[in-house]
Amino acid sequence: MSLTAVDVTVGYRREKPVLDGARVTVAPGEVVGLVGPSGCGKSTLARVLALLLAPWSGRVELDGECATRVRHRAPRRLRTAVGVTFQSPRRSVDPRFTVADTVAEPLRSGGAPERDVEARVVELITRVDLARDLLSRRAHEISDGQLQRACLARALAWQPRYLVCDEMTSMLDASTAAALVRVVNDEVAERGMGVLAVSHDRELLDVWADRLVDMVP
Amino acid sequence: MTAGVLQLDNLSVRLRLPGGRFVSAVTGLSCTVRAGEVLALVGESGCGKSVLASTILGLLPGNAQVRGQVWLDDAAARTELLRAPEHELATRVRGRRIGLIPQSAGTHLTPVRTARSQLAEALAHHGSEGGGAEIASRVDELAQQVGLDPDDLYGYPHELSGGMTQRVVTALALAGNPLVLVADEPTAGLDRALVDHTVDLFRFVAGTGRAVLFITHDLAAAGRVADHLAVMYAGRLLELGPAREVLADPWHDYTRGLLAALPSGGLQPLPGHPPSLTELASGCAFHRRVPGECSGDPTLTWHGGRAVACR
């Protein structure tokens, strides 16, 4: 049981791989910190593990099953098993959506019955400590910290077995960052979610992660 | 201790909303930024920090109501900025007596022109005398002031590293030779190495005798560079003092809470949320969020060289 990248080679331009044979594995209930300087390929590896980017070679294994397709082509059972959060919440939500729509998006696209969606959304935003009166607001009407809480709620919508946090806290003030880390840690403690925490902030990962993986450019 | 070059005296700013409601962004705030020093103003998002920067620069929107005084006292003159006419702010203050270092240096520069041409334009605009050759040598001088190799300036913004971009933006702020620099969240979203690089640059700039007001939510960055630390919550200062002393022995519960939220403090979040600035009741907004010992009066009182609210 694990989320594993096996010998992943991938890039964005032909013959210029960003990752060359990268390996990392996250076990259930474990927080793995991925550190390295800007531009070393941390986010690329995060995208591969979140099933958002197909490797040129190598593979991603999810609890023993090889994920051969990515994004909307990945089968639902794999897509809902890995959640992801990004650095900039503002650039990772649809500005036309309300907070409620944002959190509900994976539920709806994953085929949750509409009658269950509303209750589940309330449950999720309570989990991340967002006030209920924010549900009808759009992204531009709330702060970065509030929006990142909504993005974390969205990532947890299907109770994923693994969560990829790509610089989740680096735009946030210290207190909001600590609050989000606590929400993630609660999921780890309660249901054994595995976490890949990507950050350039070694000091944060020293405290948060069970073990660190160093990437070099 | 040198005299303050930027002095905020009992400053309050509120923004009128439709329906007669107000956002109380800044309330009764007093502090002093001295030549050769960095004053870091820290607080959570939405506490009114950036409104303060706009107030000092005279860039508040039309629905703002301001009380109190902001004194700028440098070699040029002693000016009360809140009552200075816009024409004076535009032609004599902004860029010339107060420089702004903006958030996200990368997007602040024009992508289609070299760093050198943008610096030359700023110098010409600020009235540098002489022709192209003279301005070019002033550009080189400015570049050296912030630790840039003048040859790097031939690059376009996308060809510069993050650290170099940060230096170019700082050089732009220094083009009019202001004594005061206001940096509004200059490190938001940068990686730790670049944050350190940027704040070290402020230390260097302050070392040349300038006064730097460094507005940030990053307490670790503030601690690295600040001489004085001002902690802001819901539009008010709750603690003010020499940075080293405040960080080593915080007096206010809020300062303690912010330190505990850092990785080095154990990642303990503050309970609750910052209040909405539209519905601030009187009294102490922080201790309504987190109960604690509080006199109910969030005005700063001085004890030696430090000041704290709620005592």
mmCIF file of N, CA and C in Angstrom, chain B residues 174-299:
data_model
loop_
_atom_site.group_PDB
_atom_site.id
_atom_site.type_symbol
_atom_site.label_atom_id
_atom_site.label_comp_id
_atom_site.label_asym_id
_atom_site.label_seq_id
_atom_site.Cartn_x
_atom_site.Cartn_y
_atom_site.Cartn_z
ATOM 1 N N LEU B 174 14.756 53.515 -5.473
ATOM 2 C CA LEU B 174 15.790 54.435 -5.014
ATOM 3 C C LEU B 174 16.145 55.491 -6.061
ATOM 4 N N ALA B 175 15.550 55.384 -7.264
ATOM 5 C CA ALA B 175 15.952 56.260 -8.371
ATOM 6 C C ALA B 175 15.768 57.732 -8.034
ATOM 7 N N GLY B 176 14.718 58.059 -7.303
ATOM 8 C CA GLY B 176 14.487 59.461 -6.944
ATOM 9 C C GLY B 176 15.189 59.855 -5.658
ATOM 10 N N ASN B 177 16.042 58.986 -5.158
ATOM 11 C CA ASN B 177 16.805 59.211 -3.933
ATOM 12 C C ASN B 177 15.940 59.547 -2.709
ATOM 13 N N PRO B 178 14.904 58.752 -2.442
ATOM 14 C CA PRO B 178 14.067 59.041 -1.278
ATOM 15 C C PRO B 178 14.760 58.611 0.014
ATOM 16 N N LEU B 179 14.402 59.283 1.102
ATOM 17 C CA LEU B 179 14.980 58.898 2.387
ATOM 18 C C LEU B 179 14.164 57.772 3.029
ATOM 19 N N VAL B 180 12.898 57.653 2.584
ATOM 20 C CA VAL B 180 12.007 56.656 3.173
ATOM 21 C C VAL B 180 11.621 55.631 2.112
ATOM 22 N N LEU B 181 11.687 54.356 2.482
ATOM 23 C CA LEU B 181 11.189 53.305 1.597
ATOM 24 C C LEU B 181 10.031 52.592 2.284
ATOM 25 N N VAL B 182 8.943 52.408 1.552
ATOM 26 C CA VAL B 182 7.824 51.624 2.058
ATOM 27 C C VAL B 182 7.753 50.357 1.226
ATOM 28 N N ALA B 183 7.885 49.209 1.872
ATOM 29 C CA ALA B 183 7.827 47.930 1.169
ATOM 30 C C ALA B 183 6.548 47.220 1.594
ATOM 31 N N ASP B 184 5.618 47.033 0.643
ATOM 32 C CA ASP B 184 4.319 46.467 0.968
ATOM 33 C C ASP B 184 4.285 45.000 0.560
ATOM 34 N N GLU B 185 4.394 44.098 1.520
ATOM 35 C CA GLU B 185 4.397 42.643 1.260
ATOM 36 C C GLU B 185 5.348 42.269 0.131
ATOM 37 N N PRO B 186 6.598 42.716 0.183
ATOM 38 C CA PRO B 186 7.500 42.441 -0.942
ATOM 39 C C PRO B 186 7.907 40.983 -1.035
ATOM 40 N N THR B 187 7.679 40.200 0.010
ATOM 41 C CA THR B 187 8.181 38.825 -0.005
ATOM 42 C C THR B 187 7.081 37.791 -0.148
ATOM 43 N N ALA B 188 5.836 38.222 -0.353
ATOM 44 C CA ALA B 188 4.732 37.260 -0.415
ATOM 45 C C ALA B 188 4.942 36.293 -1.578
ATOM 46 N N GLY B 189 4.870 35.010 -1.290
ATOM 47 C CA GLY B 189 4.948 34.004 -2.345
ATOM 48 C C GLY B 189 6.350 33.715 -2.845
ATOM 49 N N LEU B 190 7.381 34.325 -2.247
ATOM 50 C CA LEU B 190 8.752 34.011 -2.659
ATOM 51 C C LEU B 190 9.272 32.827 -1.853
ATOM 52 N N ASP B 191 10.261 32.111 -2.416
ATOM 53 C CA ASP B 191 10.809 31.019 -1.613
ATOM 54 C C ASP B 191 11.776 31.577 -0.565
ATOM 55 N N ARG B 192 12.070 30.738 0.418
ATOM 56 C CA ARG B 192 12.759 31.228 1.615
ATOM 57 C C ARG B 192 14.100 31.887 1.272
ATOM 58 N N ALA B 193 14.836 31.327 0.336
ATOM 59 C CA ALA B 193 16.139 31.902 -0.011
ATOM 60 C C ALA B 193 15.960 33.318 -0.561
ATOM 61 N N LEU B 194 14.926 33.486 -1.388
ATOM 62 C CA LEU B 194 14.684 34.793 -1.992
ATOM 63 C C LEU B 194 14.132 35.786 -0.964
ATOM 64 N N VAL B 195 13.330 35.284 -0.034
ATOM 65 C CA VAL B 195 12.862 36.142 1.061
ATOM 66 C C VAL B 195 14.066 36.668 1.841
ATOM 67 N N ASP B 196 14.971 35.771 2.183
ATOM 68 C CA ASP B 196 16.164 36.180 2.940
ATOM 69 C C ASP B 196 16.969 37.206 2.155
ATOM 70 N N HIS B 197 17.124 36.931 0.871
ATOM 71 C CA HIS B 197 17.870 37.838 -0.001
ATOM 72 C C HIS B 197 17.229 39.233 -0.002
ATOM 73 N N THR B 198 15.891 39.252 -0.127
ATOM 74 C CA THR B 198 15.173 40.526 -0.209
ATOM 75 C C THR B 198 15.294 41.319 1.088
ATOM 76 N N VAL B 199 15.103 40.647 2.208
ATOM 77 C CA VAL B 199 15.150 41.408 3.462
ATOM 78 C C VAL B 199 16.585 41.827 3.795
ATOM 79 N N ASP B 200 17.554 41.025 3.371
ATOM 80 C CA ASP B 200 18.943 41.445 3.575
ATOM 81 C C ASP B 200 19.233 42.727 2.784
ATOM 82 N N LEU B 201 18.581 42.820 1.632
ATOM 83 C CA LEU B 201 18.714 44.030 0.820
ATOM 84 C C LEU B 201 18.160 45.248 1.583
ATOM 85 N N PHE B 202 17.060 45.054 2.305
ATOM 86 C CA PHE B 202 16.504 46.161 3.103
ATOM 87 C C PHE B 202 17.479 46.576 4.199
ATOM 88 N N ARG B 203 18.117 45.569 4.808
ATOM 89 C CA ARG B 203 19.111 45.848 5.837
ATOM 90 C C ARG B 203 20.209 46.742 5.248
ATOM 91 N N PHE B 204 20.612 46.367 4.029
ATOM 92 C CA PHE B 204 21.674 47.100 3.345
ATOM 93 C C PHE B 204 21.228 48.535 3.044
ATOM 94 N N VAL B 205 19.986 48.671 2.540
ATOM 95 C CA VAL B 205 19.459 49.996 2.201
ATOM 96 C C VAL B 205 19.359 50.861 3.457
ATOM 97 N N ALA B 206 18.908 50.272 4.559
ATOM 98 C CA ALA B 206 18.827 51.024 5.814
ATOM 99 C C ALA B 206 20.229 51.443 6.254
ATOM 100 N N GLY B 207 21.209 50.596 5.954
ATOM 101 C CA GLY B 207 22.589 50.900 6.304
ATOM 102 C C GLY B 207 23.122 52.138 5.600
ATOM 103 N N THR B 208 22.477 52.513 4.491
ATOM 104 C CA THR B 208 22.892 53.728 3.797
ATOM 105 C C THR B 208 22.184 54.954 4.368
ATOM 106 N N GLY B 209 21.528 54.791 5.517
ATOM 107 C CA GLY B 209 20.932 55.944 6.192
ATOM 108 C C GLY B 209 19.461 56.151 5.880
ATOM 109 N N ARG B 210 18.855 55.215 5.154
ATOM 110 C CA ARG B 210 17.447 55.386 4.826
ATOM 111 C C ARG B 210 16.559 54.752 5.900
ATOM 112 N N ALA B 211 15.303 55.169 5.884
ATOM 113 C CA ALA B 211 14.317 54.580 6.789
ATOM 114 C C ALA B 211 13.460 53.617 5.982
ATOM 115 N N VAL B 212 13.295 52.394 6.477
ATOM 116 C CA VAL B 212 12.518 51.389 5.737
ATOM 117 C C VAL B 212 11.321 50.944 6.572
ATOM 118 N N LEU B 213 10.134 51.060 5.995
ATOM 119 C CA LEU B 213 8.930 50.493 6.609
ATOM 120 C C LEU B 213 8.607 49.217 5.845
ATOM 121 N N PHE B 214 8.756 48.087 6.511
ATOM 122 C CA PHE B 214 8.635 46.774 5.877
ATOM 123 C C PHE B 214 7.328 46.146 6.359
ATOM 124 N N ILE B 215 6.345 46.123 5.464
ATOM 125 C CA ILE B 215 5.020 45.617 5.813
ATOM 126 C C ILE B 215 4.924 44.169 5.374
ATOM 127 N N THR B 216 4.612 43.266 6.289
ATOM 128 C CA THR B 216 4.681 41.841 5.938
ATOM 129 C C THR B 216 3.795 40.995 6.852
ATOM 130 N N HIS B 217 3.418 39.793 6.375
ATOM 131 C CA HIS B 217 2.772 38.858 7.298
ATOM 132 C C HIS B 217 3.773 37.794 7.753
ATOM 133 N N ASP B 218 5.012 37.934 7.290
ATOM 134 C CA ASP B 218 6.015 36.908 7.536
ATOM 135 C C ASP B 218 6.872 37.293 8.743
ATOM 136 N N LEU B 219 6.505 36.766 9.886
ATOM 137 C CA LEU B 219 7.178 37.150 11.128
ATOM 138 C C LEU B 219 8.646 36.716 11.119
ATOM 139 N N ALA B 220 8.925 35.596 10.457
ATOM 140 C CA ALA B 220 10.310 35.116 10.413
ATOM 141 C C ALA B 220 11.178 36.098 9.620
ATOM 142 N N ALA B 221 10.651 36.570 8.484
ATOM 143 C CA ALA B 221 11.396 37.541 7.672
ATOM 144 C C ALA B 221 11.577 38.839 8.438
ATOM 145 N N ALA B 222 10.516 39.268 9.120
ATOM 146 C CA ALA B 222 10.591 40.501 9.908
ATOM 147 C C ALA B 222 11.671 40.373 10.977
ATOM 148 N N GLY B 223 11.690 39.214 11.652
ATOM 149 C CA GLY B 223 12.659 39.006 12.718
ATOM 150 C C GLY B 223 14.088 39.038 12.210
ATOM 151 N N ARG B 224 14.266 38.634 10.960
ATOM 152 C CA ARG B 224 15.616 38.589 10.401
ATOM 153 C C ARG B 224 16.194 39.983 10.195
ATOM 154 N N VAL B 225 15.339 40.951 9.881
ATOM 155 C CA VAL B 225 15.867 42.231 9.406
ATOM 156 C C VAL B 225 15.498 43.435 10.277
ATOM 157 N N ALA B 226 14.401 43.339 11.041
ATOM 158 C CA ALA B 226 13.864 44.553 11.648
ATOM 159 C C ALA B 226 14.672 45.027 12.846
ATOM 160 N N ASP B 227 14.796 46.346 12.978
ATOM 161 C CA ASP B 227 15.291 46.931 14.216
ATOM 162 C C ASP B 227 14.142 47.045 15.205
ATOM 163 N N HIS B 228 13.015 47.523 14.674
ATOM 164 C CA HIS B 228 11.820 47.627 15.504
ATOM 165 C C HIS B 228 10.701 46.808 14.885
ATOM 166 N N LEU B 229 9.835 46.310 15.753
ATOM 167 C CA LEU B 229 8.753 45.461 15.296
ATOM 168 C C LEU B 229 7.439 46.053 15.790
ATOM 169 N N ALA B 230 6.483 46.204 14.879
ATOM 170 C CA ALA B 230 5.145 46.645 15.261
ATOM 171 C C ALA B 230 4.188 45.529 14.893
ATOM 172 N N VAL B 231 3.372 45.104 15.843
ATOM 173 C CA VAL B 231 2.454 43.992 15.609
ATOM 174 C C VAL B 231 1.045 44.554 15.511
ATOM 175 N N MET B 232 0.390 44.279 14.387
ATOM 176 C CA MET B 232 -0.906 44.897 14.106
ATOM 177 C C MET B 232 -1.999 43.841 14.085
ATOM 178 N N TYR B 233 -3.131 44.188 14.680
ATOM 179 C CA TYR B 233 -4.271 43.279 14.658
ATOM 180 C C TYR B 233 -5.539 44.108 14.521
ATOM 181 N N ALA B 234 -6.367 43.764 13.552
ATOM 182 C CA ALA B 234 -7.652 44.446 13.348
ATOM 183 C C ALA B 234 -7.490 45.970 13.358
ATOM 184 N N GLY B 235 -6.470 46.442 12.668
ATOM 185 C CA GLY B 235 -6.308 47.877 12.480
ATOM 186 C C GLY B 235 -5.572 48.604 13.586
ATOM 187 N N ARG B 236 -5.235 47.886 14.662
ATOM 188 C CA ARG B 236 -4.537 48.541 15.770
ATOM 189 C C ARG B 236 -3.177 47.908 15.997
ATOM 190 N N LEU B 237 -2.259 48.710 16.561
ATOM 191 C CA LEU B 237 -1.008 48.136 17.022
ATOM 192 C C LEU B 237 -1.229 47.549 18.408
ATOM 193 N N LEU B 238 -0.792 46.316 18.602
ATOM 194 C CA LEU B 238 -0.919 45.694 19.913
ATOM 195 C C LEU B 238 0.421 45.620 20.638
ATOM 196 N N GLU B 239 1.501 45.683 19.870
ATOM 197 C CA GLU B 239 2.812 45.663 20.515
ATOM 198 C C GLU B 239 3.817 46.352 19.611
ATOM 199 N N LEU B 240 4.753 47.062 20.240
ATOM 200 C CA LEU B 240 5.747 47.819 19.481
ATOM 201 C C LEU B 240 7.009 47.871 20.315
ATOM 202 N N GLY B 241 8.138 47.586 19.683
ATOM 203 C CA GLY B 241 9.386 47.662 20.446
ATOM 204 C C GLY B 241 10.562 47.165 19.635
ATOM 205 N N PRO B 242 11.746 47.169 20.238
ATOM 206 C CA PRO B 242 12.925 46.636 19.553
ATOM 207 C C PRO B 242 12.671 45.184 19.166
ATOM 208 N N ALA B 243 12.953 44.853 17.910
ATOM 209 C CA ALA B 243 12.557 43.545 17.388
ATOM 210 C C ALA B 243 13.112 42.396 18.221
ATOM 211 N N ARG B 244 14.381 42.504 18.590
ATOM 212 C CA ARG B 244 15.004 41.396 19.299
ATOM 213 C C ARG B 244 14.293 41.134 20.636
ATOM 214 N N GLU B 245 13.975 42.226 21.325
ATOM 215 C CA GLU B 245 13.317 42.065 22.632
ATOM 216 C C GLU B 245 11.905 41.516 22.476
ATOM 217 N N VAL B 246 11.174 42.050 21.476
ATOM 218 C CA VAL B 246 9.790 41.601 21.296
ATOM 219 C C VAL B 246 9.753 40.111 20.953
ATOM 220 N N LEU B 247 10.681 39.673 20.090
ATOM 221 C CA LEU B 247 10.676 38.262 19.684
ATOM 222 C C LEU B 247 11.149 37.351 20.811
ATOM 223 N N ALA B 248 12.108 37.831 21.593
ATOM 224 C CA ALA B 248 12.631 36.995 22.671
ATOM 225 C C ALA B 248 11.639 36.911 23.832
ATOM 226 N N ASP B 249 10.904 38.007 24.048
ATOM 227 C CA ASP B 249 10.009 38.047 25.203
ATOM 228 C C ASP B 249 8.752 38.832 24.823
ATOM 229 N N PRO B 250 7.869 38.204 24.034
ATOM 230 C CA PRO B 250 6.675 38.938 23.617
ATOM 231 C C PRO B 250 5.775 39.238 24.813
ATOM 232 N N TRP B 251 5.233 40.450 24.837
ATOM 233 C CA TRP B 251 4.378 40.831 25.950
ATOM 234 C C TRP B 251 2.911 40.581 25.655
ATOM 235 N N HIS B 252 2.522 40.752 24.390
ATOM 236 C CA HIS B 252 1.097 40.624 24.091
ATOM 237 C C HIS B 252 0.753 39.187 23.688
ATOM 238 N N ASP B 253 -0.432 38.743 24.101
ATOM 239 C CA ASP B 253 -0.875 37.388 23.767
ATOM 240 C C ASP B 253 -0.857 37.144 22.264
ATOM 241 N N TYR B 254 -1.190 38.190 21.492
ATOM 242 C CA TYR B 254 -1.245 38.017 20.038
ATOM 243 C C TYR B 254 0.149 37.754 19.476
ATOM 244 N N THR B 255 1.132 38.515 19.936
ATOM 245 C CA THR B 255 2.508 38.295 19.470
ATOM 246 C C THR B 255 2.945 36.879 19.829
ATOM 247 N N ARG B 256 2.627 36.448 21.037
ATOM 248 C CA ARG B 256 2.961 35.080 21.453
ATOM 249 C C ARG B 256 2.282 34.068 20.543
ATOM 250 N N GLY B 257 1.008 34.341 20.204
ATOM 251 C CA GLY B 257 0.253 33.439 19.337
ATOM 252 C C GLY B 257 0.875 33.341 17.953
ATOM 253 N N LEU B 258 1.301 34.479 17.403
ATOM 254 C CA LEU B 258 1.921 34.467 16.075
ATOM 255 C C LEU B 258 3.219 33.672 16.098
ATOM 256 N N LEU B 259 4.001 33.836 17.163
ATOM 257 C CA LEU B 259 5.267 33.101 17.253
ATOM 258 C C LEU B 259 5.025 31.605 17.388
ATOM 259 N N ALA B 260 3.969 31.245 18.123
ATOM 260 C CA ALA B 260 3.674 29.817 18.306
ATOM 261 C C ALA B 260 3.198 29.175 17.013
ATOM 262 N N ALA B 261 2.693 29.995 16.084
ATOM 263 C CA ALA B 261 2.195 29.452 14.818
ATOM 264 C C ALA B 261 3.324 29.163 13.834
ATOM 265 N N LEU B 262 4.513 29.711 14.090
ATOM 266 C CA LEU B 262 5.649 29.434 13.207
ATOM 267 C C LEU B 262 6.125 27.993 13.407
ATOM 268 N N PRO B 263 6.765 27.411 12.387
ATOM 269 C CA PRO B 263 7.306 26.062 12.578
ATOM 270 C C PRO B 263 8.206 25.988 13.813
ATOM 271 N N SER B 264 9.015 27.030 14.032
ATOM 272 C CA SER B 264 9.918 27.011 15.185
ATOM 273 C C SER B 264 9.155 27.094 16.503
ATOM 274 N N GLY B 265 7.891 27.568 16.443
ATOM 275 C CA GLY B 265 7.088 27.660 17.663
ATOM 276 C C GLY B 265 6.177 26.464 17.839
ATOM 277 N N GLY B 266 6.191 25.529 16.870
ATOM 278 C CA GLY B 266 5.413 24.311 17.010
ATOM 279 C C GLY B 266 4.140 24.259 16.180
ATOM 280 N N LEU B 267 3.966 25.207 15.230
ATOM 281 C CA LEU B 267 2.822 25.186 14.314
ATOM 282 C C LEU B 267 1.474 25.146 15.047
ATOM 283 N N GLN B 268 1.360 25.927 16.127
ATOM 284 C CA GLN B 268 0.091 25.987 16.853
ATOM 285 C C GLN B 268 -0.747 27.132 16.287
ATOM 286 N N PRO B 269 -1.844 26.839 15.593
ATOM 287 C CA PRO B 269 -2.639 27.948 15.049
ATOM 288 C C PRO B 269 -3.350 28.720 16.154
ATOM 289 N N LEU B 270 -3.590 30.011 15.898
ATOM 290 C CA LEU B 270 -4.436 30.772 16.808
ATOM 291 C C LEU B 270 -5.858 30.280 16.652
ATOM 292 N N PRO B 271 -6.593 30.134 17.738
ATOM 293 C CA PRO B 271 -7.993 29.731 17.583
ATOM 294 C C PRO B 271 -8.790 30.847 16.893
ATOM 295 N N GLY B 272 -9.861 30.470 16.232
ATOM 296 C CA GLY B 272 -10.755 31.466 15.648
ATOM 297 C C GLY B 272 -10.183 32.141 14.429
ATOM 298 N N HIS B 273 -10.818 33.240 14.053
ATOM 299 C CA HIS B 273 -10.454 33.960 12.837
ATOM 300 C C HIS B 273 -10.298 35.431 13.141
ATOM 301 N N PRO B 274 -9.487 36.134 12.317
ATOM 302 C CA PRO B 274 -9.447 37.587 12.473
ATOM 303 C C PRO B 274 -10.838 38.153 12.215
ATOM 304 N N PRO B 275 -11.231 39.216 12.919
ATOM 305 C CA PRO B 275 -12.574 39.752 12.742
ATOM 306 C C PRO B 275 -12.699 40.486 11.414
ATOM 307 N N SER B 276 -13.919 40.583 10.948
ATOM 308 C CA SER B 276 -14.178 41.417 9.779
ATOM 309 C C SER B 276 -14.058 42.873 10.213
ATOM 310 N N LEU B 277 -13.355 43.674 9.429
ATOM 311 C CA LEU B 277 -13.116 45.060 9.835
ATOM 312 C C LEU B 277 -14.346 45.944 9.630
ATOM 313 N N THR B 278 -15.425 45.368 9.100
ATOM 314 C CA THR B 278 -16.648 46.164 8.960
ATOM 315 C C THR B 278 -17.465 46.178 10.241
ATOM 316 N N GLU B 279 -17.273 45.187 11.095
ATOM 317 C CA GLU B 279 -18.143 45.107 12.264
ATOM 318 C C GLU B 279 -17.348 45.117 13.553
ATOM 319 N N LEU B 280 -16.368 46.010 13.639
ATOM 320 C CA LEU B 280 -15.548 46.047 14.838
ATOM 321 C C LEU B 280 -16.298 46.750 15.956
ATOM 322 N N ALA B 281 -16.476 46.051 17.066
ATOM 323 C CA ALA B 281 -17.030 46.706 18.245
ATOM 324 C C ALA B 281 -15.887 47.447 18.939
ATOM 325 N N SER B 282 -16.199 48.277 19.900
ATOM 326 C CA SER B 282 -15.120 48.948 20.618
ATOM 327 C C SER B 282 -14.472 47.945 21.572
ATOM 328 N N GLY B 283 -13.321 48.312 22.102
ATOM 329 C CA GLY B 283 -12.620 47.395 23.003
ATOM 330 C C GLY B 283 -11.645 46.540 22.222
ATOM 331 N N CYS B 284 -11.196 45.469 22.859
ATOM 332 C CA CYS B 284 -10.090 44.688 22.314
ATOM 333 C C CYS B 284 -10.602 43.570 21.407
ATOM 334 N N ALA B 285 -10.317 43.695 20.106
ATOM 335 C CA ALA B 285 -10.796 42.698 19.153
ATOM 336 C C ALA B 285 -10.078 41.360 19.345
ATOM 337 N N PHE B 286 -8.812 41.409 19.740
ATOM 338 C CA PHE B 286 -8.074 40.142 19.854
ATOM 339 C C PHE B 286 -8.586 39.283 20.993
ATOM 340 N N HIS B 287 -8.811 39.921 22.154
ATOM 341 C CA HIS B 287 -9.232 39.097 23.292
ATOM 342 C C HIS B 287 -10.697 38.681 23.216
ATOM 343 N N ARG B 288 -11.434 39.258 22.244
ATOM 344 C CA ARG B 288 -12.752 38.686 21.968
ATOM 345 C C ARG B 288 -12.592 37.385 21.192
ATOM 346 N N ARG B 289 -11.499 37.293 20.401
ATOM 347 C CA ARG B 289 -11.251 36.070 19.640
ATOM 348 C C ARG B 289 -10.615 34.999 20.530
ATOM 349 N N VAL B 290 -9.612 35.403 21.273
ATOM 350 C CA VAL B 290 -8.915 34.473 22.151
ATOM 351 C C VAL B 290 -8.957 35.043 23.567
ATOM 352 N N PRO B 291 -9.720 34.445 24.446
ATOM 353 C CA PRO B 291 -9.817 34.998 25.791
ATOM 354 C C PRO B 291 -8.449 35.041 26.469
ATOM 355 N N GLY B 292 -8.260 36.029 27.304
ATOM 356 C CA GLY B 292 -6.994 36.169 28.017
ATOM 357 C C GLY B 292 -7.093 37.374 28.923
ATOM 358 N N GLU B 293 -6.019 37.601 29.650
ATOM 359 C CA GLU B 293 -6.006 38.730 30.563
ATOM 360 C C GLU B 293 -5.957 40.017 29.756
ATOM 361 N N CYS B 294 -6.916 40.905 29.992
ATOM 362 C CA CYS B 294 -7.020 42.093 29.140
ATOM 363 C C CYS B 294 -7.710 43.201 29.916
ATOM 364 N N SER B 295 -7.144 44.387 29.821
ATOM 365 C CA SER B 295 -7.745 45.517 30.504
ATOM 366 C C SER B 295 -8.963 46.034 29.739
ATOM 367 N N GLY B 296 -9.177 45.500 28.539
ATOM 368 C CA GLY B 296 -10.285 45.972 27.718
ATOM 369 C C GLY B 296 -9.932 47.199 26.907
ATOM 370 N N ASP B 297 -8.723 47.705 27.079
ATOM 371 C CA ASP B 297 -8.331 48.917 26.369
ATOM 372 C C ASP B 297 -7.169 48.618 25.423
ATOM 373 N N PRO B 298 -7.451 48.492 24.125
ATOM 374 C CA PRO B 298 -6.381 48.125 23.198
ATOM 375 C C PRO B 298 -5.528 49.315 22.763
ATOM 376 N N THR B 299 -5.289 50.266 23.656
ATOM 377 C CA THR B 299 -4.400 51.377 23.321
ATOM 378 C C THR B 299 -3.002 51.021 23.813
#
